[in-house]
Coordinates of C-alpha atoms in Angstrom, one line a residue:
Chain A
M1 CA 184.6 175.4 72.9
L2 CA 186.9 174.0 70.3
T3 CA 190.6 175.3 69.9
P4 CA 191.5 176.8 66.6
E5 CA 193.4 173.5 65.8
E6 CA 190.6 171.3 67.0
R7 CA 188.3 173.3 64.6
A8 CA 190.8 173.2 62.0
W9 CA 190.9 169.7 62.1
R10 CA 187.5 169.0 62.3
D11 CA 186.6 171.2 59.2
K12 CA 189.2 169.1 57.2
R13 CA 187.4 165.9 58.2
L14 CA 184.0 167.4 57.6
T15 CA 185.0 168.3 53.9
Q16 CA 186.9 164.3 53.5
I17 CA 183.1 163.3 54.7
A18 CA 181.3 165.6 52.5
A19 CA 183.4 164.6 49.8
Y20 CA 183.0 160.9 50.4
E21 CA 179.1 161.1 50.5
T22 CA 178.9 162.5 46.9
A23 CA 181.3 160.0 45.7
E24 CA 179.8 156.8 47.6
K25 CA 177.4 154.7 45.4
R26 CA 176.5 152.3 48.3
R27 CA 172.8 153.4 49.3
D28 CA 171.5 154.0 52.6
F29 CA 169.9 150.6 53.6
I30 CA 168.1 152.2 56.3
D31 CA 164.4 153.0 55.2
D32 CA 162.2 154.0 58.2
E33 CA 159.0 153.9 56.9
K34 CA 159.3 150.6 56.0
I35 CA 160.5 149.6 59.2
W36 CA 157.6 151.0 60.7
D37 CA 155.4 149.2 58.0
I38 CA 156.8 146.3 59.0
L39 CA 156.3 146.6 62.3
R40 CA 152.7 147.9 62.1
R41 CA 151.7 144.8 59.8
K42 CA 153.5 142.5 62.4
S43 CA 151.9 144.2 65.3
N44 CA 149.4 141.4 66.7
P45 CA 150.9 138.1 65.5
T46 CA 149.0 134.9 66.3
R47 CA 150.3 132.0 68.6
Q48 CA 151.1 129.8 65.4
E49 CA 153.1 132.3 63.6
V50 CA 155.1 133.0 66.6
E51 CA 155.8 129.5 67.3
E52 CA 156.6 129.0 63.4
V53 CA 159.1 131.8 63.7
L54 CA 160.9 130.3 66.9
S55 CA 160.9 126.7 64.7
K56 CA 162.7 128.1 61.9
A57 CA 164.9 130.1 64.7
R58 CA 166.2 127.1 65.9
E59 CA 167.5 126.1 62.0
L60 CA 169.9 128.6 62.6
R61 CA 169.2 130.1 59.6
G62 CA 168.1 133.6 61.1
L63 CA 165.4 135.4 60.5
T64 CA 163.6 138.3 58.2
P65 CA 162.6 141.5 59.5
E66 CA 159.1 140.6 59.1
E67 CA 159.6 137.4 61.3
T68 CA 161.9 139.4 63.8
A69 CA 159.1 142.1 63.9
A70 CA 156.4 139.2 64.7
L71 CA 158.7 138.2 67.6
L72 CA 159.1 142.0 69.0
N73 CA 155.2 142.1 69.0
V74 CA 154.5 139.6 71.3
G75 CA 152.4 140.4 74.3
D76 CA 152.0 136.9 75.4
A77 CA 154.0 136.1 78.5
D78 CA 154.2 132.4 78.0
L79 CA 155.4 133.4 74.2
W80 CA 158.2 135.5 75.7
E81 CA 159.1 132.3 77.6
A82 CA 159.0 130.3 74.6
I83 CA 161.4 132.9 73.1
F84 CA 163.9 133.4 75.7
E85 CA 164.5 129.3 75.7
T86 CA 164.9 129.5 72.0
A87 CA 167.3 132.2 72.1
L88 CA 169.1 130.4 75.3
W89 CA 168.8 127.2 73.0
I90 CA 170.7 128.6 70.0
K91 CA 173.6 130.4 72.2
R92 CA 174.5 127.4 73.2
E93 CA 173.9 125.3 70.0
V94 CA 176.0 128.1 68.3
Y95 CA 178.8 129.0 71.1
G96 CA 178.4 126.4 74.0
N97 CA 178.1 127.6 77.4
R98 CA 181.2 129.5 77.5
I99 CA 180.9 133.1 78.1
V100 CA 184.0 135.3 76.6
L101 CA 185.7 137.9 79.1
F102 CA 187.3 141.2 78.2
A103 CA 188.0 144.4 79.5
P104 CA 187.5 147.8 78.2
L105 CA 190.3 150.3 78.1
Y106 CA 189.5 154.0 77.6
I107 CA 192.8 155.8 75.9
S108 CA 191.2 159.2 75.2
S109 CA 188.1 161.1 76.2
K110 CA 188.9 164.3 74.0
C111 CA 186.2 164.5 71.7
V112 CA 185.4 167.3 68.9
N113 CA 181.5 165.7 68.9
N114 CA 178.9 167.4 70.7
C115 CA 176.4 164.6 70.9
V116 CA 173.5 165.3 73.2
Y117 CA 174.1 161.7 75.2
C118 CA 177.6 161.8 75.6
G119 CA 179.3 162.7 78.9
F120 CA 182.6 163.4 76.8
R121 CA 180.8 165.7 74.3
H122 CA 183.2 168.9 74.0
S123 CA 180.8 171.1 75.4
N124 CA 180.5 169.3 79.0
E125 CA 182.7 171.3 81.2
A126 CA 181.9 168.8 84.1
V127 CA 183.9 166.0 82.2
T128 CA 187.9 166.4 82.6
E129 CA 189.3 165.6 79.4
K130 CA 192.3 163.3 79.3
T131 CA 194.4 161.1 76.8
L132 CA 196.6 158.6 78.1
A133 CA 200.6 158.6 77.9
M134 CA 202.5 155.8 76.9
D135 CA 203.5 155.0 80.2
E136 CA 200.4 156.0 81.9
L137 CA 199.0 153.4 79.1
E138 CA 201.9 150.9 80.1
R139 CA 200.6 150.8 83.6
E140 CA 196.9 150.5 82.7
I141 CA 198.1 147.3 81.0
K142 CA 199.8 145.8 83.6
I143 CA 197.1 146.4 86.0
L144 CA 194.8 144.7 83.5
T145 CA 197.1 141.9 82.7
S146 CA 198.2 141.2 86.2
K147 CA 194.4 140.3 87.0
G148 CA 194.4 137.8 83.8
H149 CA 192.7 139.6 81.4
K150 CA 193.6 138.8 77.4
R151 CA 191.5 140.9 75.5
L152 CA 190.5 144.6 75.5
I153 CA 188.3 146.9 73.9
V154 CA 190.1 150.0 73.8
V155 CA 188.0 153.3 73.0
Y156 CA 189.4 156.7 71.6
G157 CA 187.0 160.0 71.2
E158 CA 187.1 161.5 67.6
H159 CA 190.1 164.2 68.0
P160 CA 193.3 165.2 66.5
V161 CA 195.1 163.8 69.7
S162 CA 193.7 160.2 68.9
D163 CA 193.9 160.2 65.3
V164 CA 194.8 156.7 63.3
D165 CA 198.3 157.5 63.8
F166 CA 197.7 157.5 67.9
M167 CA 195.7 154.6 67.4
C168 CA 198.1 152.5 65.6
R169 CA 201.0 153.6 68.5
T170 CA 199.1 152.7 71.4
I171 CA 197.9 149.4 69.8
E172 CA 201.3 148.5 68.8
K173 CA 202.4 149.4 72.4
I174 CA 199.6 147.0 74.2
Y175 CA 200.4 144.5 72.4
A176 CA 204.4 145.3 73.1
T177 CA 203.7 145.5 76.9
K178 CA 204.4 142.1 79.0
N179 CA 204.1 141.6 82.5
G180 CA 205.7 138.1 83.4
R181 CA 203.3 135.6 81.9
G182 CA 200.5 138.3 81.3
E183 CA 200.0 139.9 78.0
I184 CA 196.9 140.8 75.9
R185 CA 196.4 138.9 73.1
R186 CA 193.4 140.7 71.2
V187 CA 192.8 144.3 71.0
N188 CA 189.1 145.1 69.7
V189 CA 188.8 148.7 68.6
N190 CA 186.1 151.3 69.3
A191 CA 186.4 154.0 67.7
A192 CA 185.0 156.9 65.0
P193 CA 184.4 155.9 61.5
L194 CA 187.7 156.3 59.5
T195 CA 188.6 156.1 55.7
V196 CA 189.6 153.1 53.8
E197 CA 193.3 154.2 54.0
E198 CA 192.8 154.7 57.5
Y199 CA 191.1 151.3 58.2
R200 CA 194.1 149.5 55.9
R201 CA 196.9 150.9 58.6
L202 CA 195.0 149.5 61.6
K203 CA 194.3 146.2 59.7
E204 CA 198.1 145.9 59.1
I205 CA 199.0 146.2 63.3
G206 CA 196.5 143.4 63.6
I207 CA 193.7 144.4 65.4
G208 CA 190.5 141.9 66.7
T209 CA 187.3 143.4 65.6
Y210 CA 186.5 147.2 64.6
Q211 CA 183.5 148.5 66.2
V212 CA 181.2 151.4 65.2
F213 CA 178.0 151.6 66.8
Q214 CA 175.2 153.7 64.7
E215 CA 173.5 154.9 68.3
T216 CA 170.3 155.5 66.3
Y217 CA 168.9 154.2 63.1
H218 CA 166.3 156.3 63.1
H219 CA 167.1 159.3 60.7
E220 CA 165.6 162.4 62.4
T221 CA 166.4 161.1 65.8
Y222 CA 170.3 160.6 64.6
R223 CA 169.6 164.3 63.2
K224 CA 168.6 165.5 66.7
M225 CA 171.5 163.8 68.6
H226 CA 174.3 164.9 66.5
P227 CA 174.4 168.4 65.5
A228 CA 175.0 169.9 62.3
N229 CA 178.9 170.3 61.4
T230 CA 180.0 167.9 64.0
L231 CA 181.9 164.7 62.4
K232 CA 179.3 162.4 64.1
S233 CA 176.4 164.4 62.0
S234 CA 176.6 162.3 58.7
Y235 CA 174.4 159.5 59.0
L236 CA 175.8 158.0 55.7
W237 CA 179.7 158.1 56.9
R238 CA 178.7 156.4 60.1
L239 CA 176.2 153.6 58.6
L240 CA 178.8 152.5 56.0
A241 CA 181.5 153.0 58.2
L242 CA 181.9 149.2 58.5
H243 CA 181.4 148.7 54.8
R244 CA 184.7 150.7 54.3
A245 CA 186.4 148.7 56.9
Q246 CA 185.6 145.5 55.1
E247 CA 186.7 147.2 51.7
A248 CA 190.1 148.1 53.8
G249 CA 190.2 144.4 54.4
I250 CA 189.0 144.2 58.1
D251 CA 186.9 141.5 58.0
D252 CA 185.5 141.3 61.8
V253 CA 183.3 144.3 62.5
A254 CA 180.8 144.9 65.1
I255 CA 177.6 147.1 65.1
G256 CA 175.4 147.9 67.9
V257 CA 172.6 150.6 69.1
L258 CA 172.6 152.9 72.2
F259 CA 169.1 151.7 73.4
G260 CA 167.4 154.5 74.6
L261 CA 167.5 157.3 71.9
Y262 CA 164.5 155.8 69.9
D263 CA 162.0 153.1 69.9
W264 CA 163.6 149.8 70.7
R265 CA 161.8 147.6 68.1
F266 CA 162.7 150.1 65.2
E267 CA 166.3 150.0 66.5
V268 CA 166.2 145.9 66.5
L269 CA 165.3 146.1 63.2
G270 CA 168.0 148.6 62.1
L271 CA 170.4 146.5 63.6
L272 CA 169.0 143.5 61.5
Y273 CA 169.1 145.2 58.1
H274 CA 172.7 146.1 59.0
A275 CA 173.9 143.0 59.3
M276 CA 172.0 141.7 56.2
D277 CA 173.7 144.4 54.2
L278 CA 176.9 143.2 55.6
E279 CA 176.1 140.1 54.7
R280 CA 174.5 141.0 51.2
E281 CA 177.6 142.9 50.0
F282 CA 180.7 141.1 51.9
G283 CA 179.6 137.6 52.9
I284 CA 180.2 138.3 56.6
G285 CA 178.0 139.5 59.2
P286 CA 178.8 141.4 62.2
H287 CA 181.0 139.4 64.4
T288 CA 179.7 141.0 67.3
I289 CA 176.2 142.9 68.3
S290 CA 176.1 145.1 70.9
F291 CA 173.2 146.7 72.8
P292 CA 174.2 149.2 75.3
R293 CA 171.3 151.3 77.3
L294 CA 171.4 154.9 78.0
E295 CA 172.9 155.4 81.4
P296 CA 173.0 158.9 83.6
A297 CA 176.1 160.8 82.8
V298 CA 177.7 163.6 84.8
N299 CA 176.0 167.2 83.6
T300 CA 173.8 165.2 80.8
P301 CA 170.3 165.5 81.6
F302 CA 169.2 163.9 78.1
T303 CA 170.2 160.7 79.7
T304 CA 167.8 160.4 82.4
Q305 CA 165.0 162.6 80.3
S306 CA 165.0 160.6 77.4
P307 CA 161.2 159.4 76.5
Y308 CA 162.8 156.1 74.8
L309 CA 164.6 154.8 78.0
V310 CA 164.4 150.9 77.6
A311 CA 163.1 148.9 81.0
D312 CA 164.7 146.0 82.1
E313 CA 162.3 143.7 80.6
D314 CA 162.2 145.2 77.4
L315 CA 166.3 144.9 77.2
K316 CA 165.4 140.9 77.9
K317 CA 163.4 140.8 74.8
I318 CA 165.6 142.7 72.9
I319 CA 168.8 140.2 73.8
A320 CA 166.3 137.2 73.0
V321 CA 165.2 138.4 69.5
L322 CA 168.6 139.6 68.5
R323 CA 170.1 136.4 69.2
C324 CA 167.0 134.2 67.3
A325 CA 167.4 137.1 64.3
V326 CA 171.4 136.9 64.0
P327 CA 172.4 133.4 65.5
Y328 CA 176.0 133.7 64.4
T329 CA 176.7 136.8 66.1
G330 CA 178.7 137.2 69.0
M331 CA 176.2 139.4 71.6
I332 CA 178.2 141.9 74.0
L333 CA 176.7 142.5 77.4
T334 CA 178.8 145.2 79.4
C335 CA 179.2 146.3 83.0
R336 CA 176.6 149.2 82.4
E337 CA 174.0 146.7 83.7
R338 CA 173.6 146.0 87.2
P339 CA 174.8 142.5 88.9
E340 CA 171.4 141.2 89.5
L341 CA 170.4 141.9 85.9
R342 CA 173.1 140.7 84.1
R343 CA 172.7 137.3 85.9
E344 CA 169.1 137.4 83.9
L345 CA 170.4 138.8 81.1
I346 CA 173.1 136.2 80.0
P347 CA 170.9 133.0 79.6
L348 CA 169.0 135.2 77.0
G349 CA 171.9 134.7 74.3
V350 CA 174.7 136.9 75.5
S351 CA 178.3 135.4 74.6
Q352 CA 180.3 138.0 75.5
V353 CA 180.9 140.1 79.0
D354 CA 183.3 142.7 80.4
A355 CA 184.0 142.3 84.1
G356 CA 186.4 144.2 86.4
S357 CA 185.9 147.1 84.5
R358 CA 186.6 150.9 85.0
I359 CA 185.7 153.2 82.1
A360 CA 187.7 156.5 83.3
V361 CA 190.5 157.2 81.2
G362 CA 193.4 155.9 83.7
G363 CA 190.8 154.4 85.7
Y364 CA 192.5 151.2 86.3
A365 CA 195.4 153.0 88.1
E366 CA 192.8 153.8 90.6
M367 CA 191.0 150.6 90.4
E368 CA 189.6 151.4 94.4
R369 CA 187.8 153.9 93.4
E370 CA 184.7 152.3 91.5
R371 CA 183.4 155.5 90.0
I372 CA 185.3 158.6 88.9
P373 CA 182.4 160.2 87.2
E374 CA 184.4 163.4 86.4
R375 CA 186.3 161.3 83.9
E376 CA 183.6 159.0 82.6
Q377 CA 181.6 158.7 79.8
F378 CA 178.5 157.4 81.8
Q379 CA 178.0 155.2 84.8
L380 CA 178.9 151.6 85.2
G381 CA 176.3 149.2 87.0
D382 CA 178.7 146.4 87.6
T383 CA 182.0 147.2 89.3
R384 CA 182.4 143.9 90.8
S385 CA 186.1 142.6 90.3
L386 CA 186.9 140.1 87.6
D387 CA 187.7 137.1 89.9
E388 CA 184.2 137.4 91.6
F389 CA 182.3 138.0 88.6
I390 CA 184.3 134.4 87.1
Y391 CA 183.0 132.6 90.4
E392 CA 179.5 133.5 89.7
L393 CA 179.8 132.7 86.0
C394 CA 181.1 129.0 87.2
Q395 CA 178.1 128.8 89.8
N396 CA 175.5 129.1 87.3
G397 CA 177.3 126.9 84.9
Y398 CA 178.9 128.8 82.4
I399 CA 183.0 128.2 81.3
P400 CA 184.5 131.5 81.7
S401 CA 186.9 132.3 78.2
F402 CA 189.6 134.6 77.7
C403 CA 190.2 132.7 74.2
T404 CA 192.0 134.5 71.6
A405 CA 192.4 131.3 69.3
G406 CA 190.5 132.1 66.5
Y407 CA 192.0 135.3 65.5
R408 CA 195.5 133.8 65.8
A409 CA 194.6 130.7 63.7
G410 CA 193.5 131.9 60.7
R411 CA 189.7 131.7 62.0
T412 CA 189.0 135.4 60.7
G413 CA 186.3 136.9 58.7
C414 CA 184.5 134.4 56.4
H415 CA 186.5 131.6 57.7
F416 CA 185.2 132.3 61.1
M417 CA 181.6 132.7 60.1
S418 CA 181.5 129.4 58.1
F419 CA 181.7 127.6 61.4
A420 CA 179.6 130.1 63.2
K421 CA 176.8 130.0 60.8
K422 CA 176.7 126.2 60.9
G423 CA 176.8 125.9 64.7
L424 CA 180.0 124.5 64.8
V425 CA 182.3 126.9 66.4
K426 CA 181.6 125.8 69.8
N427 CA 183.8 123.0 68.8
F428 CA 186.9 125.4 68.8
C429 CA 185.2 127.8 71.6
V430 CA 184.6 125.6 74.2
P431 CA 187.9 123.5 74.3
N432 CA 189.7 127.2 73.9
A433 CA 187.5 128.4 76.4
V434 CA 189.0 125.7 79.0
L435 CA 192.4 126.0 78.4
T436 CA 192.2 129.6 78.8
F437 CA 190.3 129.1 81.9
K438 CA 192.9 126.9 83.1
E439 CA 195.6 129.6 82.5
Y440 CA 193.4 131.9 84.6
L441 CA 192.9 129.6 87.5
L442 CA 196.8 128.5 87.6
D443 CA 198.2 132.0 87.8
Y444 CA 195.5 134.6 88.6
A445 CA 192.6 133.0 90.8
T446 CA 191.5 133.2 94.3
P447 CA 191.7 129.9 96.1
V448 CA 187.8 129.8 96.3
T449 CA 187.5 130.7 92.6
R450 CA 190.1 127.8 91.5
E451 CA 188.5 125.3 93.3
L452 CA 185.2 126.0 91.5
G453 CA 186.9 126.7 88.7
E454 CA 188.7 123.2 88.4
Q455 CA 185.3 121.5 89.6
T456 CA 183.8 123.3 86.2
I457 CA 186.8 121.9 83.9
D458 CA 186.0 118.5 85.3
R459 CA 182.5 118.2 84.5
Y460 CA 183.1 119.3 81.1
L461 CA 186.2 116.9 80.6
A462 CA 184.0 114.1 82.3
E463 CA 180.7 115.2 79.5
L464 CA 183.2 115.5 76.5
G465 CA 184.6 112.2 77.2
R466 CA 181.6 110.6 77.0
H467 CA 180.8 112.1 73.8
M468 CA 184.2 112.6 72.0
P469 CA 186.7 110.5 73.6
Q470 CA 189.6 111.7 71.3
R471 CA 188.9 115.3 71.9
A472 CA 188.6 114.7 75.3
E473 CA 192.2 113.0 75.7
T474 CA 193.7 115.7 73.6
L475 CA 192.4 118.3 75.6
Q476 CA 193.4 116.7 78.5
A477 CA 196.9 116.1 77.6
M478 CA 197.4 119.7 76.8
L479 CA 195.7 120.8 80.3
A480 CA 198.9 118.8 81.6
R481 CA 201.1 120.5 79.4
M482 CA 200.0 123.8 81.0
E483 CA 199.9 122.3 84.9
A484 CA 203.6 121.7 83.8
G485 CA 204.4 125.1 83.2
E486 CA 203.5 125.9 79.4
R487 CA 201.0 128.6 78.4
D488 CA 198.9 130.0 75.8
L489 CA 198.0 126.6 74.0
Y490 CA 194.9 126.4 72.3
I491 CA 193.2 124.9 69.3
Chain B
M1 CA 198.9 120.0 33.0
T2 CA 201.9 122.2 32.7
C3 CA 201.4 126.0 33.2
T4 CA 204.0 128.0 31.0
S5 CA 203.5 131.7 32.3
K6 CA 205.6 130.8 35.3
E7 CA 208.9 129.1 35.5
Q8 CA 209.1 125.7 36.7
K9 CA 210.5 125.1 40.2
P10 CA 212.8 122.3 41.6
V11 CA 210.4 119.9 43.0
S12 CA 209.5 116.3 41.7
G13 CA 206.8 113.8 41.4
E14 CA 203.5 114.7 42.7
L15 CA 204.8 117.7 44.2
A16 CA 205.8 119.2 40.9
G17 CA 202.2 118.6 39.7
I18 CA 200.7 120.8 42.4
V19 CA 203.3 123.4 41.8
D20 CA 202.1 123.5 38.4
L21 CA 198.4 123.6 38.8
A22 CA 198.7 126.2 41.5
L23 CA 201.2 128.3 39.1
C24 CA 198.6 128.7 36.6
E25 CA 196.3 130.4 38.9
P26 CA 196.1 134.3 38.4
D27 CA 196.6 135.4 42.2
L28 CA 198.5 134.3 45.0
V29 CA 195.1 133.1 46.9
R30 CA 193.7 131.1 44.5
A31 CA 197.1 129.4 44.0
L32 CA 197.1 128.9 47.5
R33 CA 193.8 127.4 47.2
K34 CA 194.5 125.2 44.4
A35 CA 197.4 123.9 46.1
A36 CA 195.6 123.1 49.0
E37 CA 192.9 121.2 47.4
A38 CA 195.7 119.2 45.5
A39 CA 197.8 118.8 48.6
C40 CA 194.7 117.3 50.3
A41 CA 193.7 114.7 47.7
V42 CA 197.6 113.6 47.2
Y43 CA 198.2 113.0 50.8
G44 CA 195.0 112.6 52.7
V45 CA 195.2 115.8 54.8
P46 CA 191.6 116.9 56.2
K47 CA 192.4 120.5 55.6
I48 CA 194.6 123.1 54.6
Y49 CA 194.8 126.5 55.0
F50 CA 196.5 129.9 54.8
A51 CA 196.6 133.1 56.9
Q52 CA 198.6 136.1 56.8
A53 CA 200.5 137.5 59.8
L54 CA 199.6 141.2 60.9
G55 CA 200.8 141.8 64.3
K56 CA 199.5 138.9 66.6
R57 CA 196.5 138.1 64.0
L58 CA 196.7 135.6 61.7
H59 CA 194.4 136.9 58.7
Y60 CA 192.6 133.8 57.2
L61 CA 193.3 134.0 53.2
T62 CA 192.1 130.8 51.8
G63 CA 192.2 127.2 52.2
Y64 CA 190.5 123.7 51.2
G65 CA 188.9 120.7 53.2
E66 CA 186.6 119.4 56.3
E67 CA 187.3 120.9 59.8
T68 CA 188.6 118.4 62.0
Y69 CA 188.3 120.5 65.4
L70 CA 191.7 119.0 66.5
P71 CA 194.9 121.3 67.2
A72 CA 196.2 122.5 63.6
V73 CA 200.1 122.6 63.0
K74 CA 201.3 125.8 61.5
E75 CA 204.5 126.4 59.3
P76 CA 206.0 129.7 58.4
L77 CA 206.1 129.9 54.3
D78 CA 207.3 133.7 53.3
G79 CA 206.0 137.3 53.0
G80 CA 204.3 136.9 56.6
I81 CA 202.2 133.9 55.0
W82 CA 201.6 130.7 57.4
V83 CA 200.3 127.6 56.3
F84 CA 198.0 125.5 58.7
F85 CA 197.7 121.5 58.7
E86 CA 194.8 120.1 60.1
G87 CA 195.2 116.4 61.0
G88 CA 198.1 116.4 59.4
E89 CA 199.1 113.0 60.8
S90 CA 198.9 111.3 57.5
L91 CA 201.8 113.8 56.2
T92 CA 205.5 112.2 57.2
A93 CA 208.2 114.7 58.3
E94 CA 209.7 114.8 55.3
Q95 CA 206.7 115.0 53.1
K96 CA 205.6 118.2 55.3
T97 CA 209.2 119.3 54.7
R98 CA 208.7 119.1 51.0
L99 CA 205.3 120.6 50.7
V100 CA 206.4 123.4 52.6
T101 CA 209.2 123.9 50.5
A102 CA 206.5 123.3 47.6
L103 CA 204.3 126.1 48.8
K104 CA 207.0 128.6 49.7
Q105 CA 208.1 128.3 46.0
I106 CA 204.2 129.5 44.8
V107 CA 204.2 132.4 47.5
A108 CA 207.6 133.4 46.1
A109 CA 206.4 133.1 42.5
Y110 CA 203.6 135.7 43.1
T111 CA 205.4 138.0 45.6
R112 CA 208.6 138.3 43.1
P113 CA 208.9 142.0 42.2
N114 CA 207.7 143.0 38.8
D115 CA 206.3 139.9 38.3
S116 CA 203.3 140.8 36.3
C117 CA 201.6 137.6 36.8
G118 CA 201.5 137.7 40.6
A119 CA 200.0 139.6 43.6
S120 CA 202.0 141.5 46.0
V121 CA 201.5 140.2 49.8
T122 CA 200.3 143.4 50.7
A123 CA 197.6 143.5 48.1
I124 CA 196.2 139.6 48.2
N125 CA 193.1 139.3 46.5
K126 CA 191.0 137.2 49.3
E127 CA 189.0 134.5 48.6
S128 CA 185.4 135.2 48.2
P129 CA 183.6 134.2 51.4
G130 CA 181.2 131.6 49.6
G131 CA 184.3 129.4 48.5
K132 CA 184.2 125.8 50.0
L133 CA 186.4 125.5 53.1

């Protein structure tokens, strides 16, 4: 039950949302019937058609909904292998072989909403709600920075205790917290849709990316999952959340679907239409796309009973097709997935992952407890340490990256997109990955990871030296400065 | 070309021309872009761009030139705006200092209180994404 204060706050925002829906001139760009019609028309693509689509995908121009639907409906295992290979090729062409690492930080689990699939829904009495106090937040940050993290995604429930004032205060606190050489350099935000004015306030404090997942693009499913008279019940308010963010000047925005609520093929096209509409209006598509799957949560039976749960094999298809359809976007794979599956999913187009994660509010202070179900929104599949995960990335030929250079060097919004869309952003990403990885190896790595990591860097430098000797020389000089004690160097 | 809508600034030679050109633009972002374009041409710098400091974020505003993928040198202007020079080795230290001074004058011209021609820094009209970088 909501308290009278919570109800009053919710009702005030409901009134705001209703007024917004009346005044908003933008249209709902998701047409359920049209999406199903496309999926039906492309239900049996020929080999030639699929090969032509993949050939176009390799031009990095993205795909239309019809082309994307053709890939989604491929039945032939050989053709799926071709799609997977294309996705890997595109990811390497745009971002190189670096994988960006971040950590989630749940700051508040209190929420006035009552979403059917969510462990943090207000009626779930099996979950203990918690909001970090400032000293607790500082403790979490010091633990994260002591492991080597530089990038966070902070998560807030939709509740008066975690309103935009609180968000600003906590993000400023995170940026201000130093731990020797350790610091958080980029804070991305996952929170509820806001008004344009509220977004403007967040913009002023210097966030990285603002992330709002539609959860499901299917209108009827959305209605069933988000009960009436809750803040999340307005489809349009949420669908246009990132349009409002862009309107406020936040030009790095991130979209996602909670796969498992509805048909996965439909949802992939929903994501594509969302990306297309952001591009149409602002010329800037999503900075990242996320594809979390529904995971079990305490006292939340829907999470295991949904008729649309996505199989591992289908998740691979989702990732690969999204990479082909939206080649410039960052693609985020989280610790929801098990280690053995993450190993298989990363080569399908993933560019960002979290590691060493804890998702209970205050969970990093109890690092040894891998799972704290009574304080978690869902259950994590991969609870390995950051260092273990980095070792594995190196074994598999990737360069781990803690890079935050782009957003501190003016490569944001349309500027970032101008590189990413041409497949040129790797020219920044990979050298900056090497520089930040070196910082990790010097300050945080275990001896075995350091040894393997140095070999990884040496291999990259040798390769770069063969093709771009001037750039290799510049990078080597910067690495030497880091060996001598400098930090936070970037291109 | 001389713009009469803004007062002239104490820079000389090619820099005066750059400032004049920039001051004819209707807002700060377009003025900075025009200045970047002119400065790239005059000094042979591959790329010059501008960003606004928002906490740790340097938020892209506008720029001109071809990307080099080499480290950029950044210099503060005023109002939280920074200029980035990429491949700026062709600039002597003196030229860079004078160029930064000229850019500061452009920023000041558009951010003076009660200047009806200028834009406030907090209400910058950002470049359309389709513009050449």
